[in-house]
Amino acid sequence: MQFKFKIQEVAKANNSRLILALDFPFQNPVSGQELISKADAILEQVYPYICAVKINNHLVLPLGLFDGVKAFVEKIHAKELLAIMDAKVNDIGNTNQVIADYFYAAGFDAIIANPFIGWEDGLKPLFETSRRQGKGVILLTYMSHKGAAEGYGQMVIDPTTGLSVPQYMMFARKNVVYEADGAVVGATVPEKISEIHKILGEKVPIYSPGVGAQGGSAEAAIKAGTAYLIVGREIVSAENPAEVARKLWNLIKNV
Amino acid sequence: MQFKFKIQEVAKANNSRLILALDFPFQNPVSGQELISKADAILEQVYPYICAVKINNHLVLPLGLFDGVKAFVEKIHAKELLAIMDAKVNDIGNTNQVIADYFYAAGFDAIIANPFIGWEDGLKPLFETSRRQGKGVILLTYMSHKGAAEGYGQMVIDPTTGLSVPQYMMFARKNVVYEADGAVVGATVPEKISEIHKILGEKVPIYSPGVGAQGGSAEAAIKAGTAYLIVGREIVSAENPAEVARKLWNLIKNV
């Protein structure tokens, strides 16, 4: 089953479209045991309110992929949740494939990549290895930070028409052509979520980070077309992560 | 001392502008010991012919950053060479900083990033943490693979003039403004190396991957303005890595 359908099923089962981003601050010296304990504790508290966990280098670099993260991905799966690796893959094809294959060997269900690398010898080998293994590819379409306007928001010439269009609209169209499992669009730009949602329709679900610490509104994002909300610091740094997750879960259900 | 001057000194001392990219194929199940032995053996054979080693996820994911890569970076330094992390950083500022801080804590001297993320809350925190720690930031400007034409080669509207220019020329100008320690331009596109070199001058040295396996010519790249040649598979997969490295070293010296 394609990842976009898998997550739909989990979201239905848990009645949740909330994804936990397990991003911890930099820690030096690294204490892997402390990080794993924190990650375990948060997962244990919030798992009833989420459908997936997004992991990135905040955890992979200090723990190691096979030494620490692989076992944690097993815990995520034991809770019947999915694990997304936020690698923001943007290398040449051969490297993209090696990166993805390692993350899949560690159990991840989907990977995030940057469509800026192009298809030939870029995204193509990544999609191929992912499809072969029943894994998902989610593409960055408009990020949640201020500088996103410079790249994702720039005007580019569409080579097929010669007309100038926003970069994110070019990416949105490619998401549909490539049959991506998802498009990342920042919750900080709800008007762009609407625009992109018009292109993607129900074919490619929108994933939105940027709620809370970055200033995005969960409600505005969902009304604009976001399918899954990715929340990190607001939950992870909360005194009571379960309380914050439960509130967001409730809010999303009722939008 | 800024990284671009550090590598200049090492290059002078070793009379070499060759960078070894230690990219091994995907291995499942992972045998860290085997990978480290291979990496050690290649370093031991080629160190007289290089000025730096570029490491990427081919090594970080299977070995772990602090379990295996950190000790290997120490071996690189013991040979009086520099270590570059090819992370192709392209996240929001907070994450970029966490990623860079972990790689620097493991000893890396410089990191590669994608300028597509923009400055505010993107590259800025990465440059700040790097400068504070005396580390270098090298920016992707035109990659070596075919799909690069789609992103790096696209025409974009320059917001300051309203005119359309190639994306890589926009990136080249930003390299100068940001005082990047280097610009990555594929050896597969020597005509673009020339164009970009005209913008960068001696301010930002060009790093070129893509020789050998990807079809680029070392000679053409250097003639066009490449300062450092990055070679991976051609050396790593050779029966006699020292022989291939020595030949490239000799060729570069005599262009």
Coordinates of C-alpha atoms in Angstrom, one line a residue:
Chain A
M1 CA 0.0 0.0 0.0
Q2 CA 1.3 3.5 -0.9
F3 CA 2.4 5.6 2.1
K4 CA -0.3 8.2 1.5
F5 CA -3.0 5.5 2.1
K6 CA -1.2 4.0 5.0
I7 CA -1.1 7.3 6.9
Q8 CA -4.7 7.9 6.0
E9 CA -5.6 4.6 7.7
V10 CA -3.7 5.4 10.8
A11 CA -5.1 8.9 11.0
K12 CA -8.6 7.4 10.7
A13 CA -7.9 4.7 13.4
N14 CA -6.5 7.3 15.8
N15 CA -8.9 10.0 14.7
S16 CA -5.8 12.3 14.4
R17 CA -4.0 14.2 11.7
L18 CA -1.3 15.4 14.1
I19 CA 2.4 14.4 13.5
L20 CA 4.9 14.8 16.3
A21 CA 8.3 16.2 15.3
L22 CA 10.8 15.0 17.8
D23 CA 13.3 17.8 17.6
F24 CA 15.5 18.3 20.7
P25 CA 18.0 21.1 21.1
F26 CA 21.7 20.6 20.4
Q27 CA 23.4 18.9 23.3
N28 CA 27.1 18.9 24.0
P29 CA 28.5 16.6 25.2
V30 CA 26.0 14.2 23.7
S31 CA 24.1 12.0 26.2
G32 CA 22.3 9.5 24.1
Q33 CA 20.7 7.8 27.0
E34 CA 19.1 11.1 28.1
L35 CA 17.8 11.8 24.6
I36 CA 16.3 8.4 24.3
S37 CA 14.7 8.7 27.7
K38 CA 13.2 12.0 26.7
A39 CA 12.0 10.7 23.4
D40 CA 10.5 7.6 25.0
A41 CA 8.7 9.7 27.6
I42 CA 7.2 12.0 25.1
L43 CA 6.1 9.2 22.8
E44 CA 4.5 7.4 25.8
Q45 CA 2.5 10.6 26.7
V46 CA 1.4 11.7 23.2
Y47 CA 0.9 8.6 21.2
P48 CA -2.9 8.5 21.5
Y49 CA -3.1 11.9 19.9
I50 CA -0.9 11.5 16.8
C51 CA -0.7 9.4 13.6
A52 CA 3.0 9.6 12.9
V53 CA 6.4 10.7 14.3
K54 CA 8.8 12.9 12.2
I55 CA 12.4 12.4 13.1
N56 CA 15.3 14.5 11.8
N57 CA 19.0 15.1 12.4
H58 CA 18.3 16.4 15.9
L59 CA 18.0 12.8 16.9
V60 CA 19.9 10.9 14.2
L61 CA 23.2 12.7 14.6
P62 CA 23.5 12.3 18.4
L63 CA 22.0 8.8 18.6
G64 CA 23.3 7.2 15.5
L65 CA 20.8 5.7 13.0
F66 CA 21.4 2.0 13.8
D67 CA 22.6 2.4 17.4
G68 CA 19.7 4.4 18.7
V69 CA 17.1 5.6 16.1
K70 CA 16.3 2.1 14.7
A71 CA 15.1 0.8 18.1
F72 CA 13.1 4.0 18.5
V73 CA 11.4 3.5 15.1
E74 CA 10.4 0.1 16.3
K75 CA 8.8 1.7 19.4
I76 CA 6.9 4.0 17.1
H77 CA 5.7 1.1 15.0
A78 CA 4.7 -0.8 18.2
K79 CA 2.3 2.0 18.9
E80 CA 0.9 1.5 15.4
L81 CA 2.1 4.8 14.3
L82 CA 4.3 5.7 11.2
A83 CA 7.8 7.1 11.1
I84 CA 8.8 9.8 8.7
M85 CA 12.5 10.8 8.2
D86 CA 12.9 14.5 7.6
A87 CA 16.2 14.2 5.7
K88 CA 15.3 16.9 3.2
V89 CA 17.2 14.8 0.7
N90 CA 18.8 17.1 -2.0
D91 CA 21.8 15.3 -3.5
I92 CA 22.7 13.5 -6.7
G93 CA 20.6 10.4 -7.5
N94 CA 23.1 7.8 -6.4
T95 CA 23.6 9.5 -3.0
N96 CA 19.8 10.0 -2.5
Q97 CA 19.3 6.3 -3.0
V98 CA 22.0 5.4 -0.6
I99 CA 20.6 7.8 2.0
A100 CA 17.0 6.5 1.6
D101 CA 18.1 2.9 1.6
Y102 CA 19.8 3.4 5.0
F103 CA 16.8 5.1 6.5
Y104 CA 14.5 2.4 5.1
A105 CA 16.8 -0.3 6.5
A106 CA 16.3 1.4 9.9
G107 CA 12.5 1.0 9.5
F108 CA 11.3 4.5 8.3
D109 CA 8.1 4.5 6.3
A110 CA 8.7 7.7 4.3
I111 CA 11.3 10.3 3.6
I112 CA 11.2 14.1 2.9
A113 CA 13.1 15.4 -0.1
N114 CA 13.6 18.7 -1.9
P115 CA 12.3 18.8 -5.5
F116 CA 14.8 21.5 -6.3
I117 CA 17.2 18.7 -7.3
G118 CA 15.2 17.9 -10.3
W119 CA 14.0 14.5 -11.6
E120 CA 16.8 12.9 -13.7
D121 CA 19.5 11.4 -11.6
G122 CA 17.9 13.4 -8.7
L123 CA 14.4 12.5 -7.5
K124 CA 14.0 9.6 -9.9
P125 CA 16.3 7.1 -8.2
L126 CA 14.8 8.1 -4.8
F127 CA 11.2 7.5 -6.0
E128 CA 12.2 4.2 -7.6
T129 CA 13.9 2.8 -4.5
S130 CA 11.0 4.1 -2.3
R131 CA 8.3 2.6 -4.5
R132 CA 10.1 -0.7 -4.7
Q133 CA 10.2 -0.9 -0.9
G134 CA 6.6 0.4 -0.3
K135 CA 8.0 3.6 1.2
G136 CA 6.7 7.2 0.7
V137 CA 8.3 10.3 -0.6
I138 CA 7.1 13.7 0.6
L139 CA 8.3 16.8 -1.2
L140 CA 9.1 20.2 0.2
T141 CA 6.9 22.7 -1.5
Y142 CA 7.0 25.9 0.6
M143 CA 8.8 25.9 3.9
S144 CA 7.8 27.6 7.1
H145 CA 10.7 30.0 7.7
K146 CA 11.1 33.6 6.7
G147 CA 13.9 32.9 4.1
A148 CA 11.6 30.5 2.2
A149 CA 10.4 33.6 0.3
E150 CA 13.8 33.8 -1.4
G151 CA 13.8 30.3 -2.9
Y152 CA 10.3 28.7 -2.6
G153 CA 8.7 32.1 -3.1
Q154 CA 10.8 33.3 -6.0
M155 CA 9.4 33.8 -9.5
V156 CA 10.7 31.4 -12.1
I157 CA 10.2 31.0 -15.8
D158 CA 8.1 27.9 -16.6
P159 CA 10.1 26.3 -19.4
T160 CA 7.0 24.9 -21.0
T161 CA 5.1 28.2 -21.3
G162 CA 7.8 30.9 -21.0
L163 CA 5.6 32.6 -18.4
S164 CA 6.8 33.5 -14.9
V165 CA 5.2 31.6 -12.0
P166 CA 6.0 31.2 -8.3
Q167 CA 8.6 28.4 -7.6
Y168 CA 6.1 26.7 -5.2
M169 CA 3.5 26.4 -7.9
M170 CA 6.1 24.7 -10.2
F171 CA 6.8 22.3 -7.3
A172 CA 3.1 21.8 -6.6
R173 CA 2.6 20.7 -10.2
K174 CA 5.5 18.4 -10.1
N175 CA 4.1 16.8 -6.9
V176 CA 1.1 15.7 -8.9
V177 CA 3.1 14.5 -11.9
Y178 CA 5.5 12.5 -9.6
E179 CA 2.6 11.2 -7.5
A180 CA 4.3 12.3 -4.3
D181 CA 2.9 11.0 -1.0
G182 CA 2.8 14.5 0.4
A183 CA 3.7 18.1 0.0
V184 CA 5.2 20.1 2.8
V185 CA 3.8 23.6 3.0
G186 CA 4.5 25.8 6.1
A187 CA 1.5 26.6 8.4
T188 CA 3.0 30.1 8.5
V189 CA 1.7 30.8 4.9
P190 CA -2.0 29.7 4.9
E191 CA -2.7 31.7 1.7
K192 CA -0.1 29.6 -0.1
I193 CA -1.6 26.4 1.4
S194 CA -4.9 27.4 -0.4
E195 CA -3.1 28.1 -3.7
I196 CA -1.2 24.8 -3.6
H197 CA -4.2 22.8 -2.4
K198 CA -6.0 23.9 -5.6
I199 CA -3.3 22.2 -7.6
L200 CA -2.9 19.1 -5.5
G201 CA -6.6 18.5 -4.7
E202 CA -7.0 15.1 -3.0
K203 CA -4.2 13.6 -4.9
V204 CA -1.3 14.8 -2.7
P205 CA -2.0 15.6 1.0
I206 CA -0.4 18.7 2.5
Y207 CA 1.8 18.4 5.6
S208 CA 2.3 21.7 7.5
P209 CA 5.0 22.4 10.1
G210 CA 5.4 25.8 11.7
V211 CA 2.6 25.9 14.2
G212 CA 3.5 27.5 17.6
A213 CA 7.2 28.4 17.9
Q214 CA 7.2 29.6 14.3
G215 CA 3.9 31.5 14.6
G216 CA 1.6 29.4 12.3
S217 CA -2.0 28.8 13.2
A218 CA -3.3 25.2 13.2
E219 CA -6.8 26.3 12.5
A220 CA -5.9 28.6 9.5
A221 CA -3.7 25.9 8.0
I222 CA -6.4 23.2 8.2
K223 CA -9.0 25.6 6.8
A224 CA -6.7 26.3 3.9
G225 CA -6.2 22.7 3.0
T226 CA -3.6 21.1 5.3
A227 CA -4.2 17.4 5.8
Y228 CA -1.5 16.7 8.5
L229 CA -0.1 19.1 11.0
I230 CA 3.5 18.7 12.1
V231 CA 4.2 20.0 15.6
G232 CA 7.6 19.9 17.3
R233 CA 8.9 22.4 19.8
E234 CA 5.4 23.4 21.1
I235 CA 4.9 19.8 22.3
V236 CA 8.5 18.7 22.9
S237 CA 9.4 21.8 25.0
A238 CA 6.1 21.9 26.9
E239 CA 5.9 21.2 30.6
N240 CA 3.0 18.8 29.9
P241 CA 3.5 17.5 26.3
A242 CA 0.3 15.3 26.6
E243 CA -1.8 18.3 27.5
V244 CA -0.5 20.3 24.5
A245 CA -0.9 17.4 22.1
R246 CA -4.4 16.6 23.4
K247 CA -5.5 20.3 22.9
L248 CA -4.1 20.3 19.3
W249 CA -5.7 17.0 18.6
N250 CA -9.0 18.3 19.8
L251 CA -8.6 21.6 17.9
I252 CA -7.8 19.7 14.6
K253 CA -10.8 17.4 15.0
N254 CA -13.2 20.4 15.4
V255 CA -11.9 22.7 12.6
Chain B
M1 CA 41.5 31.7 10.4
Q2 CA 38.7 31.4 7.9
F3 CA 38.3 27.9 6.4
K4 CA 39.0 29.2 2.9
F5 CA 42.5 30.2 4.0
K6 CA 43.0 27.1 6.0
I7 CA 42.4 24.8 3.0
Q8 CA 44.6 27.1 0.9
E9 CA 47.5 26.5 3.4
V10 CA 47.0 22.7 3.4
A11 CA 46.7 22.7 -0.4
K12 CA 50.0 24.6 -0.6
A13 CA 51.7 22.3 2.0
N14 CA 50.6 19.2 0.1
N15 CA 50.9 20.7 -3.3
S16 CA 47.4 19.3 -3.9
R17 CA 43.9 20.7 -4.7
L18 CA 42.4 17.2 -4.7
I19 CA 39.6 16.4 -2.1
L20 CA 38.7 12.7 -1.5
A21 CA 35.0 12.0 -1.3
L22 CA 34.6 8.9 0.9
D23 CA 31.4 7.6 -0.6
F24 CA 30.8 3.9 -0.2
P25 CA 27.8 2.0 -1.6
F26 CA 24.8 1.1 0.6
Q27 CA 25.5 -1.9 2.7
N28 CA 22.8 -4.1 4.3
P29 CA 23.3 -5.4 6.9
V30 CA 25.6 -2.7 8.0
S31 CA 29.1 -3.7 9.0
G32 CA 30.6 -0.7 10.6
Q33 CA 33.9 -2.4 11.2
E34 CA 34.3 -3.3 7.5
L35 CA 33.4 0.3 6.4
I36 CA 35.9 1.8 8.9
S37 CA 38.6 -0.6 7.7
K38 CA 38.0 0.4 4.1
A39 CA 38.0 4.1 4.9
D40 CA 41.2 3.7 6.9
A41 CA 42.9 1.8 4.1
I42 CA 42.0 4.4 1.5
L43 CA 43.0 7.3 3.7
E44 CA 46.3 5.6 4.4
Q45 CA 46.9 5.1 0.7
V46 CA 45.9 8.5 -0.7
Y47 CA 46.6 11.1 2.0
P48 CA 49.8 12.3 0.4
Y49 CA 47.8 13.4 -2.7
I50 CA 44.9 15.2 -1.1
C51 CA 44.2 18.3 0.9
A52 CA 40.9 17.4 2.5
V53 CA 38.3 14.6 2.9
K54 CA 34.6 15.1 2.2
I55 CA 32.3 12.8 4.1
N56 CA 28.6 12.4 3.6
N57 CA 25.7 10.2 4.7
H58 CA 27.3 7.2 3.0
L59 CA 29.5 7.0 6.1
V60 CA 27.5 9.0 8.8
L61 CA 24.4 6.9 8.6
P62 CA 25.9 3.4 8.8
L63 CA 28.7 4.4 11.3
G64 CA 27.0 7.0 13.5
L65 CA 28.5 10.5 13.9
F66 CA 29.9 10.0 17.4
D67 CA 30.4 6.3 17.3
G68 CA 32.5 6.0 14.2
V69 CA 32.8 9.2 12.2
K70 CA 34.3 11.4 15.0
A71 CA 37.3 9.1 15.4
F72 CA 37.8 9.0 11.6
V73 CA 37.8 12.8 11.5
E74 CA 40.6 12.7 14.1
K75 CA 42.5 10.4 11.8
I76 CA 42.0 12.9 8.9
H77 CA 43.3 15.7 11.2
A78 CA 46.3 13.6 12.3
K79 CA 47.3 13.5 8.6
E80 CA 47.1 17.3 8.7
L81 CA 44.1 17.3 6.3
L82 CA 40.8 19.0 6.6
A83 CA 37.3 17.4 7.0
I84 CA 34.3 18.7 5.1
M85 CA 30.8 17.4 5.9
D86 CA 28.6 17.2 2.8
A87 CA 25.3 17.6 4.6
K88 CA 23.7 19.7 1.9
V89 CA 21.9 21.5 4.8
N90 CA 18.6 22.9 3.7
D91 CA 16.3 23.3 6.7
I92 CA 14.9 26.1 8.8
G93 CA 17.5 28.1 10.7
N94 CA 17.2 26.4 14.1
T95 CA 17.6 23.0 12.6
N96 CA 20.5 24.1 10.4
Q97 CA 22.3 25.3 13.5
V98 CA 21.6 22.1 15.4
I99 CA 22.9 20.0 12.5
A100 CA 26.0 22.1 12.1
D101 CA 26.8 22.2 15.8
Y102 CA 26.7 18.4 15.9
F103 CA 29.0 18.0 13.0
Y104 CA 31.4 20.6 14.4
A105 CA 31.3 18.8 17.8
A106 CA 32.5 15.8 15.9
G107 CA 35.4 17.8 14.5
F108 CA 34.4 18.8 11.0
D109 CA 36.0 21.9 9.6
A110 CA 33.4 23.0 7.1
I111 CA 29.8 22.1 6.0
I112 CA 28.1 22.2 2.7
A113 CA 24.7 23.9 2.5
N114 CA 22.0 24.7 -0.1
P115 CA 21.5 28.5 -0.6
F116 CA 18.0 27.8 -1.9
I117 CA 16.8 28.0 1.7
G118 CA 17.4 31.8 1.8
W119 CA 19.2 34.0 4.3
E120 CA 16.7 34.9 7.1
D121 CA 16.1 32.0 9.5
G122 CA 17.9 29.8 6.9
L123 CA 21.5 30.4 6.1
K124 CA 22.1 33.2 8.6
P125 CA 22.1 31.1 11.8
L126 CA 24.3 28.5 10.0
F127 CA 26.8 31.2 9.0
E128 CA 26.7 32.7 12.5
T129 CA 27.4 29.4 14.4
S130 CA 30.1 28.5 11.8
R131 CA 31.9 31.8 12.0
R132 CA 31.8 31.8 15.8
Q133 CA 33.5 28.4 15.8
G134 CA 36.0 29.1 13.0
K135 CA 34.2 26.7 10.7
G136 CA 33.5 27.1 7.0
V137 CA 30.3 27.2 4.9
I138 CA 30.4 26.0 1.3
L139 CA 27.4 26.6 -0.8
L140 CA 25.9 24.5 -3.6
T141 CA 25.9 26.6 -6.8
Y142 CA 25.4 24.2 -9.6
M143 CA 25.4 20.4 -9.0
S144 CA 26.9 17.7 -11.2
H145 CA 23.9 15.6 -12.0
K146 CA 21.5 15.9 -15.0
G147 CA 18.5 17.1 -13.1
A148 CA 20.5 20.1 -11.8
A149 CA 19.3 21.9 -15.0
E150 CA 15.8 21.8 -13.5
G151 CA 16.6 23.8 -10.4
Y152 CA 20.1 25.2 -10.5
G153 CA 19.7 25.9 -14.2
Q154 CA 16.2 27.4 -14.2
M155 CA 15.6 31.0 -15.1
V156 CA 14.5 33.1 -12.2
I157 CA 13.4 36.7 -11.9
D158 CA 16.0 38.8 -10.0
P159 CA 13.8 40.7 -7.5
T160 CA 16.1 43.7 -7.6
T161 CA 16.1 44.2 -11.4
G162 CA 13.0 42.4 -12.5
L163 CA 15.2 40.7 -15.2
S164 CA 15.4 36.9 -15.7
V165 CA 18.8 35.3 -14.9
P166 CA 19.9 31.7 -14.3
Q167 CA 19.4 30.5 -10.8
Y168 CA 23.1 29.6 -10.5
M169 CA 24.1 33.2 -11.2
M170 CA 21.8 34.4 -8.4
F171 CA 23.5 31.9 -6.1
A172 CA 27.0 32.9 -7.3
R173 CA 26.2 36.6 -6.4
K174 CA 24.9 35.5 -3.0
N175 CA 28.1 33.5 -2.4
V176 CA 30.1 36.8 -2.7
V177 CA 27.7 38.7 -0.5
Y178 CA 27.7 36.0 2.2
E179 CA 31.4 35.6 2.0
A180 CA 31.0 31.8 1.6
D181 CA 34.1 29.7 1.9
G182 CA 33.4 28.0 -1.3
A183 CA 31.0 27.3 -4.1
V184 CA 30.2 23.8 -5.4
V185 CA 29.9 23.7 -9.2
G186 CA 29.8 20.4 -11.0
A187 CA 32.9 19.4 -13.1
T188 CA 30.3 18.2 -15.6
V189 CA 29.4 21.8 -16.6
P190 CA 32.8 23.6 -17.3
E191 CA 31.1 26.4 -19.2
K192 CA 29.1 27.2 -16.0
I193 CA 32.3 27.0 -13.9
S194 CA 33.7 29.8 -16.2
E195 CA 30.5 31.9 -15.9
I196 CA 30.4 31.5 -12.1
H197 CA 34.2 32.0 -11.7
K198 CA 33.8 35.5 -13.3
I199 CA 31.4 36.5 -10.5
L200 CA 33.4 34.9 -7.7
G201 CA 36.9 35.8 -8.8
E202 CA 39.4 34.9 -6.1
K203 CA 36.9 35.7 -3.3
V204 CA 35.1 32.4 -3.3
P205 CA 37.0 29.3 -4.5
I206 CA 35.1 26.7 -6.6
Y207 CA 34.8 23.1 -5.5
S208 CA 34.0 20.6 -8.3
P209 CA 32.6 17.1 -7.9
G210 CA 31.6 15.0 -10.9
V211 CA 34.9 13.9 -12.4
G212 CA 35.1 10.2 -13.5
A213 CA 31.9 8.2 -12.7
Q214 CA 29.7 11.3 -13.6
G215 CA 31.7 12.2 -16.8
G216 CA 33.4 15.4 -15.8
S217 CA 36.9 16.2 -16.9
A218 CA 39.4 17.3 -14.3
E219 CA 41.4 19.3 -16.8
A220 CA 38.4 21.2 -18.3
A221 CA 37.1 22.1 -14.8
I222 CA 40.4 23.5 -13.6
K223 CA 40.9 25.4 -16.8
A224 CA 37.5 26.9 -16.3
G225 CA 38.3 28.1 -12.8
T226 CA 37.8 25.2 -10.4
A227 CA 40.1 25.6 -7.3
Y228 CA 39.4 22.2 -5.7
L229 CA 38.5 18.9 -7.3
I230 CA 36.3 16.5 -5.4
V231 CA 36.7 12.9 -6.4
G232 CA 34.9 10.0 -4.9
R233 CA 33.9 6.8 -6.8
E234 CA 36.8 7.0 -9.2
I235 CA 39.3 6.7 -6.3
V236 CA 37.2 4.7 -3.8
S237 CA 36.1 2.0 -6.2
A238 CA 39.5 1.7 -7.9
E239 CA 41.6 -1.5 -7.5
N240 CA 44.5 0.8 -6.7
P241 CA 43.2 4.0 -5.1
A242 CA 46.7 5.4 -4.5
E243 CA 47.5 5.1 -8.2
V244 CA 44.3 6.9 -9.3
A245 CA 44.8 9.6 -6.7
R246 CA 48.4 10.1 -7.7
K247 CA 47.5 10.4 -11.4
L248 CA 44.8 13.0 -10.6
W249 CA 47.2 14.8 -8.3
N250 CA 49.8 14.9 -11.1
L251 CA 47.2 16.0 -13.7
I252 CA 45.9 18.9 -11.5
K253 CA 49.4 20.1 -10.8
N254 CA 50.2 20.3 -14.5
V255 CA 47.0 21.9 -15.9

